[in-house]
PDB file of C-alpha atoms in Angstrom:
ATOM      1  CA  THR A   1     -14.876 -81.834  48.180  1.00 52.00           C
ATOM      2  CA  GLN A   2     -15.236 -79.467  51.098  1.00 57.00           C
ATOM      3  CA  LEU A   3     -13.040 -80.401  53.997  1.00 81.00           C
ATOM      4  CA  LEU A   4     -12.988 -79.338  57.597  1.00 91.00           C
ATOM      5  CA  GLU A   5      -9.577 -79.793  59.135  1.00 93.00           C
ATOM      6  CA  GLN A   6      -9.175 -79.806  62.877  1.00 96.00           C
ATOM      7  CA  SER A   7      -5.996 -79.293  64.822  1.00 95.00           C
ATOM      8  CA  PRO A   8      -4.441 -80.660  66.795  1.00 96.00           C
ATOM      9  CA  GLN A   9      -5.513 -84.255  66.147  1.00 94.00           C
ATOM     10  CA  PHE A  10      -4.577 -85.322  69.671  1.00 96.00           C
ATOM     11  CA  LEU A  11      -4.029 -83.358  72.837  1.00 96.00           C
ATOM     12  CA  SER A  12      -3.063 -84.602  76.281  1.00 97.00           C
ATOM     13  CA  ILE A  13      -2.884 -82.000  79.040  1.00 96.00           C
ATOM     14  CA  GLN A  14      -2.885 -81.722  82.800  1.00 97.00           C
ATOM     15  CA  GLU A  15      -5.928 -80.664  84.771  1.00 97.00           C
ATOM     16  CA  GLY A  16      -6.079 -76.897  85.110  1.00 97.00           C
ATOM     17  CA  GLU A  17      -4.348 -76.074  81.834  1.00 97.00           C
ATOM     18  CA  ASN A  18      -5.914 -74.052  79.030  1.00 97.00           C
ATOM     19  CA  LEU A  19      -6.215 -75.247  75.454  1.00 97.00           C
ATOM     20  CA  THR A  20      -7.478 -74.179  72.044  1.00 98.00           C
ATOM     21  CA  VAL A  21      -8.766 -76.410  69.267  1.00 98.00           C
ATOM     22  CA  TYR A  22      -9.091 -75.162  65.706  1.00 97.00           C
ATOM     23  CA  CYS A  23     -11.421 -75.959  62.820  1.00 96.00           C
ATOM     24  CA  ASN A  24     -10.364 -74.641  59.410  1.00 94.00           C
ATOM     25  CA  SER A  25     -11.605 -74.696  55.852  1.00 93.00           C
ATOM     26  CA  SER A  26     -11.275 -72.781  52.606  1.00 90.00           C
ATOM     27  CA  SER A  27     -15.062 -72.738  52.218  1.00 89.00           C
ATOM     28  CA  VAL A  28     -17.609 -70.283  53.590  1.00 90.00           C
ATOM     29  CA  PHE A  29     -20.256 -71.703  55.875  1.00 90.00           C
ATOM     30  CA  SER A  30     -23.757 -70.625  56.838  1.00 89.00           C
ATOM     31  CA  SER A  31     -23.268 -72.000  60.330  1.00 90.00           C
ATOM     32  CA  LEU A  32     -20.851 -74.071  62.345  1.00 93.00           C
ATOM     33  CA  GLN A  33     -21.361 -76.403  65.261  1.00 94.00           C
ATOM     34  CA  TRP A  34     -19.143 -77.957  67.900  1.00 97.00           C
ATOM     35  CA  TYR A  35     -19.860 -81.385  69.358  1.00 97.00           C
ATOM     36  CA  ARG A  36     -18.272 -83.510  72.069  1.00 97.00           C
ATOM     37  CA  GLN A  37     -18.328 -87.278  71.756  1.00 96.00           C
ATOM     38  CA  GLU A  38     -17.461 -89.677  74.563  1.00 93.00           C
ATOM     39  CA  PRO A  39     -16.430 -93.301  73.969  1.00 89.00           C
ATOM     40  CA  GLY A  40     -19.368 -95.510  73.075  1.00 90.00           C
ATOM     41  CA  GLU A  41     -21.738 -92.591  72.656  1.00 93.00           C
ATOM     42  CA  GLY A  42     -22.964 -90.365  69.863  1.00 95.00           C
ATOM     43  CA  PRO A  43     -21.833 -86.730  69.473  1.00 95.00           C
ATOM     44  CA  VAL A  44     -23.595 -84.181  71.667  1.00 95.00           C
ATOM     45  CA  LEU A  45     -24.095 -80.641  70.425  1.00 94.00           C
ATOM     46  CA  LEU A  46     -22.286 -77.958  72.421  1.00 96.00           C
ATOM     47  CA  VAL A  47     -22.963 -74.819  70.395  1.00 95.00           C
ATOM     48  CA  THR A  48     -24.029 -73.419  67.030  1.00 93.00           C
ATOM     49  CA  VAL A  49     -22.534 -70.183  65.651  1.00 93.00           C
ATOM     50  CA  VAL A  50     -23.988 -68.420  62.628  1.00 91.00           C
ATOM     51  CA  THR A  51     -22.559 -64.884  62.456  1.00 92.00           C
ATOM     52  CA  GLY A  52     -19.019 -64.032  61.365  1.00 93.00           C
ATOM     53  CA  GLY A  53     -16.991 -62.963  64.386  1.00 94.00           C
ATOM     54  CA  GLU A  54     -19.554 -64.399  66.811  1.00 95.00           C
ATOM     55  CA  VAL A  55     -18.294 -65.476  70.225  1.00 97.00           C
ATOM     56  CA  LYS A  56     -20.278 -67.775  72.491  1.00 96.00           C
ATOM     57  CA  LYS A  57     -19.432 -68.948  75.991  1.00 96.00           C
ATOM     58  CA  LEU A  58     -20.558 -72.110  77.710  1.00 94.00           C
ATOM     59  CA  LYS A  59     -19.118 -72.137  81.238  1.00 95.00           C
ATOM     60  CA  ARG A  60     -15.369 -72.717  80.708  1.00 97.00           C
ATOM     61  CA  LEU A  61     -15.729 -73.159  76.942  1.00 97.00           C
ATOM     62  CA  THR A  62     -15.438 -70.229  74.515  1.00 97.00           C
ATOM     63  CA  PHE A  63     -16.364 -70.662  70.867  1.00 97.00           C
ATOM     64  CA  GLN A  64     -15.504 -68.218  68.112  1.00 97.00           C
ATOM     65  CA  PHE A  65     -16.614 -68.143  64.475  1.00 96.00           C
ATOM     66  CA  GLY A  66     -14.135 -66.507  62.115  1.00 94.00           C
ATOM     67  CA  ASP A  67     -15.004 -63.143  60.558  1.00 93.00           C
ATOM     68  CA  ALA A  68     -15.083 -64.726  57.094  1.00 93.00           C
ATOM     69  CA  ARG A  69     -17.092 -67.719  58.369  1.00 92.00           C
ATOM     70  CA  LYS A  70     -14.417 -70.157  57.178  1.00 93.00           C
ATOM     71  CA  ASP A  71     -12.967 -71.209  60.509  1.00 94.00           C
ATOM     72  CA  SER A  72     -13.678 -71.540  64.193  1.00 96.00           C
ATOM     73  CA  SER A  73     -11.939 -72.109  67.480  1.00 97.00           C
ATOM     74  CA  LEU A  74     -12.842 -73.696  70.779  1.00 98.00           C
ATOM     75  CA  HIS A  75     -10.981 -72.552  73.884  1.00 98.00           C
ATOM     76  CA  ILE A  76     -11.233 -74.405  77.183  1.00 97.00           C
ATOM     77  CA  THR A  77     -10.116 -72.664  80.362  1.00 97.00           C
ATOM     78  CA  ALA A  78      -8.866 -74.689  83.308  1.00 97.00           C
ATOM     79  CA  ALA A  79      -9.520 -78.061  81.722  1.00 97.00           C
ATOM     80  CA  GLN A  80     -10.961 -80.828  83.871  1.00 97.00           C
ATOM     81  CA  PRO A  81     -10.909 -84.638  83.418  1.00 96.00           C
ATOM     82  CA  GLY A  82     -14.594 -84.455  82.530  1.00 95.00           C
ATOM     83  CA  ASP A  83     -13.647 -82.488  79.401  1.00 96.00           C
ATOM     84  CA  THR A  84     -11.983 -85.591  77.991  1.00 96.00           C
ATOM     85  CA  GLY A  85     -13.485 -86.681  74.675  1.00 96.00           C
ATOM     86  CA  LEU A  86     -13.517 -86.259  70.921  1.00 96.00           C
ATOM     87  CA  TYR A  87     -14.329 -82.699  69.850  1.00 97.00           C
ATOM     88  CA  LEU A  88     -15.897 -82.388  66.441  1.00 97.00           C
ATOM     89  CA  CYS A  89     -16.749 -79.343  64.416  1.00 96.00           C
ATOM     90  CA  ALA A  90     -19.493 -79.559  61.803  1.00 95.00           C
ATOM     91  CA  ALA A  91     -20.348 -76.908  59.256  1.00 92.00           C
ATOM     92  CA  LEU A  92     -23.155 -76.170  56.858  1.00 87.00           C
ATOM     93  CA  PRO A  93     -21.755 -75.022  53.495  1.00 84.00           C
ATOM     94  CA  SER A  94     -23.576 -72.012  52.084  1.00 81.00           C
ATOM     95  CA  GLY A  95     -26.444 -73.032  49.832  1.00 81.00           C
ATOM     96  CA  THR A  96     -26.627 -76.609  51.083  1.00 80.00           C
ATOM     97  CA  TYR A  97     -28.566 -78.520  53.711  1.00 79.00           C
ATOM     98  CA  LYS A  98     -25.918 -81.067  54.676  1.00 84.00           C
ATOM     99  CA  TYR A  99     -23.578 -80.611  57.594  1.00 87.00           C
ATOM    100  CA  ILE A 100     -20.065 -81.912  57.066  1.00 92.00           C
ATOM    101  CA  PHE A 101     -17.989 -83.008  60.030  1.00 94.00           C
ATOM    102  CA  GLY A 102     -14.373 -82.250  60.759  1.00 94.00           C
ATOM    103  CA  THR A 103     -11.652 -84.781  61.390  1.00 90.00           C
ATOM    104  CA  GLY A 104     -11.900 -84.400  65.169  1.00 94.00           C
ATOM    105  CA  THR A 105      -9.591 -83.533  68.066  1.00 96.00           C
ATOM    106  CA  ARG A 106      -9.151 -86.168  70.721  1.00 96.00           C
ATOM    107  CA  LEU A 107      -8.578 -84.491  74.091  1.00 97.00           C
ATOM    108  CA  LYS A 108      -7.386 -86.207  77.250  1.00 97.00           C
ATOM    109  CA  VAL A 109      -7.223 -84.268  80.492  1.00 97.00           C
ATOM    110  CA  LEU A 110      -5.119 -85.934  83.161  1.00 96.00           C
ATOM    111  CA  ALA A 111      -5.976 -85.516  86.837  1.00 94.00           C
TER     112      ALA A 111
ATOM    113  CA  GLU B   1     -37.824 -87.889  77.238  1.00 66.00           C
ATOM    114  CA  ALA B   2     -36.125 -90.858  75.596  1.00 82.00           C
ATOM    115  CA  GLY B   3     -33.298 -90.140  73.210  1.00 94.00           C
ATOM    116  CA  VAL B   4     -32.502 -91.812  69.921  1.00 97.00           C
ATOM    117  CA  VAL B   5     -32.427 -95.574  70.393  1.00 97.00           C
ATOM    118  CA  GLN B   6     -30.280 -97.867  68.308  1.00 98.00           C
ATOM    119  CA  SER B   7     -29.846-101.609  68.273  1.00 97.00           C
ATOM    120  CA  PRO B   8     -27.865-103.671  68.397  1.00 97.00           C
ATOM    121  CA  ARG B   9     -25.045-101.786  70.141  1.00 97.00           C
ATOM    122  CA  TYR B  10     -22.438-104.207  68.864  1.00 97.00           C
ATOM    123  CA  LYS B  11     -22.356-106.660  65.983  1.00 97.00           C
ATOM    124  CA  ILE B  12     -19.656-109.039  64.819  1.00 98.00           C
ATOM    125  CA  ILE B  13     -20.149-110.836  61.523  1.00 97.00           C
ATOM    126  CA  GLU B  14     -18.098-112.584  58.891  1.00 97.00           C
ATOM    127  CA  LYS B  15     -17.566-110.927  55.549  1.00 96.00           C
ATOM    128  CA  LYS B  16     -20.205-111.574  52.899  1.00 97.00           C
ATOM    129  CA  GLN B  17     -22.879-111.933  55.578  1.00 97.00           C
ATOM    130  CA  PRO B  18     -25.853-109.541  55.752  1.00 97.00           C
ATOM    131  CA  VAL B  19     -26.399-107.213  58.703  1.00 98.00           C
ATOM    132  CA  ALA B  20     -29.137-104.802  59.724  1.00 98.00           C
ATOM    133  CA  PHE B  21     -29.248-101.897  62.142  1.00 98.00           C
ATOM    134  CA  TRP B  22     -32.352-100.400  63.680  1.00 98.00           C
ATOM    135  CA  CYS B  23     -33.064 -96.851  64.818  1.00 98.00           C
ATOM    136  CA  ASN B  24     -35.951 -95.331  66.758  1.00 97.00           C
ATOM    137  CA  PRO B  25     -35.761 -91.513  66.617  1.00 97.00           C
ATOM    138  CA  ILE B  26     -36.990 -89.059  69.219  1.00 96.00           C
ATOM    139  CA  SER B  27     -40.765 -88.880  69.194  1.00 94.00           C
ATOM    140  CA  GLY B  28     -42.030 -86.157  66.878  1.00 92.00           C
ATOM    141  CA  HIS B  29     -38.782 -85.775  64.950  1.00 94.00           C
ATOM    142  CA  ASN B  30     -39.476 -85.795  61.231  1.00 94.00           C
ATOM    143  CA  THR B  31     -35.878 -85.883  60.024  1.00 94.00           C
ATOM    144  CA  LEU B  32     -33.713 -88.972  60.440  1.00 96.00           C
ATOM    145  CA  TYR B  33     -30.071 -89.446  59.497  1.00 96.00           C
ATOM    146  CA  TRP B  34     -27.738 -92.390  59.171  1.00 97.00           C
ATOM    147  CA  TYR B  35     -24.034 -91.660  59.524  1.00 97.00           C
ATOM    148  CA  LEU B  36     -20.932 -93.795  59.255  1.00 97.00           C
ATOM    149  CA  GLN B  37     -18.040 -93.033  61.598  1.00 96.00           C
ATOM    150  CA  ASN B  38     -14.654 -94.603  61.118  1.00 94.00           C
ATOM    151  CA  LEU B  39     -12.292 -94.845  64.060  1.00 88.00           C
ATOM    152  CA  GLY B  40     -10.887 -91.455  64.993  1.00 83.00           C
ATOM    153  CA  GLN B  41     -12.857 -89.638  62.310  1.00 89.00           C
ATOM    154  CA  GLY B  42     -15.938 -87.476  62.142  1.00 93.00           C
ATOM    155  CA  PRO B  43     -19.292 -88.900  61.047  1.00 95.00           C
ATOM    156  CA  GLU B  44     -20.121 -89.018  57.327  1.00 94.00           C
ATOM    157  CA  LEU B  45     -23.716 -88.768  56.201  1.00 94.00           C
ATOM    158  CA  LEU B  46     -25.083 -91.837  54.432  1.00 96.00           C
ATOM    159  CA  ILE B  47     -28.738 -90.902  54.062  1.00 96.00           C
ATOM    160  CA  ARG B  48     -31.256 -88.339  55.309  1.00 94.00           C
ATOM    161  CA  TYR B  49     -34.992 -88.887  55.556  1.00 95.00           C
ATOM    162  CA  GLU B  50     -37.714 -86.274  55.762  1.00 93.00           C
ATOM    163  CA  ASN B  51     -40.598 -88.344  57.131  1.00 92.00           C
ATOM    164  CA  GLU B  52     -40.578 -91.482  54.964  1.00 93.00           C
ATOM    165  CA  GLU B  53     -38.839 -89.892  51.979  1.00 93.00           C
ATOM    166  CA  ALA B  54     -35.094 -90.285  51.403  1.00 93.00           C
ATOM    167  CA  VAL B  55     -34.137 -86.735  50.390  1.00 91.00           C
ATOM    168  CA  ASP B  56     -30.355 -87.201  50.341  1.00 90.00           C
ATOM    169  CA  ASP B  57     -28.839 -90.622  49.686  1.00 91.00           C
ATOM    170  CA  SER B  58     -25.974 -89.452  47.494  1.00 89.00           C
ATOM    171  CA  GLN B  59     -23.357 -90.909  49.845  1.00 90.00           C
ATOM    172  CA  LEU B  60     -25.055 -94.301  50.291  1.00 94.00           C
ATOM    173  CA  PRO B  61     -23.210 -97.126  48.457  1.00 92.00           C
ATOM    174  CA  LYS B  62     -26.300 -98.502  46.814  1.00 92.00           C
ATOM    175  CA  ASP B  63     -24.706-101.684  45.541  1.00 95.00           C
ATOM    176  CA  ARG B  64     -24.625-103.121  49.051  1.00 96.00           C
ATOM    177  CA  PHE B  65     -26.359-100.659  51.359  1.00 97.00           C
ATOM    178  CA  SER B  66     -30.089-100.074  51.627  1.00 97.00           C
ATOM    179  CA  ALA B  67     -32.276 -98.202  54.053  1.00 97.00           C
ATOM    180  CA  GLU B  68     -35.933 -97.743  54.730  1.00 96.00           C
ATOM    181  CA  ARG B  69     -38.126 -95.677  56.996  1.00 96.00           C
ATOM    182  CA  LEU B  70     -41.571 -97.125  56.811  1.00 84.00           C
ATOM    183  CA  LYS B  71     -44.353 -94.972  58.303  1.00 87.00           C
ATOM    184  CA  GLY B  72     -41.859 -92.179  58.808  1.00 86.00           C
ATOM    185  CA  VAL B  73     -40.749 -93.272  62.284  1.00 93.00           C
ATOM    186  CA  ASP B  74     -38.314 -96.158  62.806  1.00 96.00           C
ATOM    187  CA  SER B  75     -35.614 -96.866  60.270  1.00 97.00           C
ATOM    188  CA  THR B  76     -33.398 -99.778  59.317  1.00 98.00           C
ATOM    189  CA  LEU B  77     -30.069 -99.724  57.541  1.00 98.00           C
ATOM    190  CA  LYS B  78     -28.915-102.914  55.845  1.00 98.00           C
ATOM    191  CA  ILE B  79     -25.637-104.069  54.384  1.00 97.00           C
ATOM    192  CA  GLN B  80     -25.589-107.073  52.094  1.00 97.00           C
ATOM    193  CA  PRO B  81     -23.032-108.452  51.675  1.00 96.00           C
ATOM    194  CA  ALA B  82     -20.752-106.911  54.292  1.00 97.00           C
ATOM    195  CA  GLU B  83     -17.091-106.280  53.491  1.00 97.00           C
ATOM    196  CA  LEU B  84     -14.112-105.897  55.797  1.00 96.00           C
ATOM    197  CA  GLY B  85     -14.018-102.164  55.101  1.00 95.00           C
ATOM    198  CA  ASP B  86     -17.539-101.740  56.471  1.00 97.00           C
ATOM    199  CA  SER B  87     -16.236-102.109  60.019  1.00 97.00           C
ATOM    200  CA  ALA B  88     -17.178 -98.825  61.676  1.00 97.00           C
ATOM    201  CA  VAL B  89     -19.731 -97.211  63.971  1.00 97.00           C
ATOM    202  CA  TYR B  90     -23.117 -96.561  62.400  1.00 98.00           C
ATOM    203  CA  LEU B  91     -24.828 -93.581  64.001  1.00 98.00           C
ATOM    204  CA  CYS B  92     -28.461 -92.626  63.739  1.00 98.00           C
ATOM    205  CA  ALA B  93     -29.601 -89.076  64.477  1.00 96.00           C
ATOM    206  CA  SER B  94     -32.883 -87.229  64.360  1.00 95.00           C
ATOM    207  CA  SER B  95     -34.010 -83.616  64.311  1.00 93.00           C
ATOM    208  CA  LEU B  96     -37.341 -81.879  64.610  1.00 92.00           C
ATOM    209  CA  ALA B  97     -37.665 -80.742  60.992  1.00 83.00           C
ATOM    210  CA  GLY B  98     -34.768 -80.405  58.603  1.00 78.00           C
ATOM    211  CA  PRO B  99     -30.969 -80.217  58.932  1.00 74.00           C
ATOM    212  CA  GLN B 100     -31.039 -76.669  60.303  1.00 76.00           C
ATOM    213  CA  GLU B 101     -32.514 -78.029  63.517  1.00 81.00           C
ATOM    214  CA  THR B 102     -30.368 -79.556  66.240  1.00 88.00           C
ATOM    215  CA  GLN B 103     -29.443 -83.161  65.526  1.00 92.00           C
ATOM    216  CA  TYR B 104     -29.633 -85.626  68.396  1.00 94.00           C
ATOM    217  CA  PHE B 105     -27.460 -88.680  67.992  1.00 96.00           C
ATOM    218  CA  GLY B 106     -27.992 -92.200  69.200  1.00 97.00           C
ATOM    219  CA  PRO B 107     -25.167 -94.215  70.804  1.00 96.00           C
ATOM    220  CA  GLY B 108     -24.385 -96.000  67.544  1.00 97.00           C
ATOM    221  CA  THR B 109     -23.915 -99.593  66.460  1.00 98.00           C
ATOM    222  CA  ARG B 110     -20.319-100.754  66.392  1.00 97.00           C
ATOM    223  CA  LEU B 111     -19.854-103.210  63.515  1.00 98.00           C
ATOM    224  CA  LEU B 112     -16.883-105.509  63.154  1.00 97.00           C
ATOM    225  CA  VAL B 113     -16.581-107.522  59.955  1.00 97.00           C
ATOM    226  CA  LEU B 114     -14.145-110.433  60.154  1.00 97.00           C
TER     227      LEU B 114
END
């Protein structure tokens, strides 16, 4: 079974702080996605990365795909209360058509 | 444009009772997914449809779960009989054509089995 492990599981920080969330696996992936999910809602796609070493920026969010396409990180600069939510990574194992989701990181940003 | 619509949003039933969830995908989306999400976990795929054909149902517990997508648009997911361990959020998602396309999720149905 291919697993995507995310760390940390929970994170509570003050507004204005920086943070990094990690998504790790021993498997190689064709692509990897990051989602944010708010309570009572479905996950919303933030970004898709497909090339090893790729870095994408979305305002204060920076996403990086590992060189070996086995891991990824999400860095948030100057976190705001609106960043609060469950962050999920999802990856497409090479040769398959089914995304698997990570265990999630629950982030709370305090005002 | 309307997103993925699911109903009901919440359902409380007693164990051994049947329950059904309904999903209306985004107009024009050929691919439809049903996921199960346990509290504090990521979604797990139950079944994927390409139009009206179930192309991946390997994770669907077929002894009690069934799904259909008549006419390749709306879909229903049924559990009969429900067990305590089925308490979870059931998410529906759709994409334009195939899993490589962006998936758009509905708000989910939160099921509580007592």
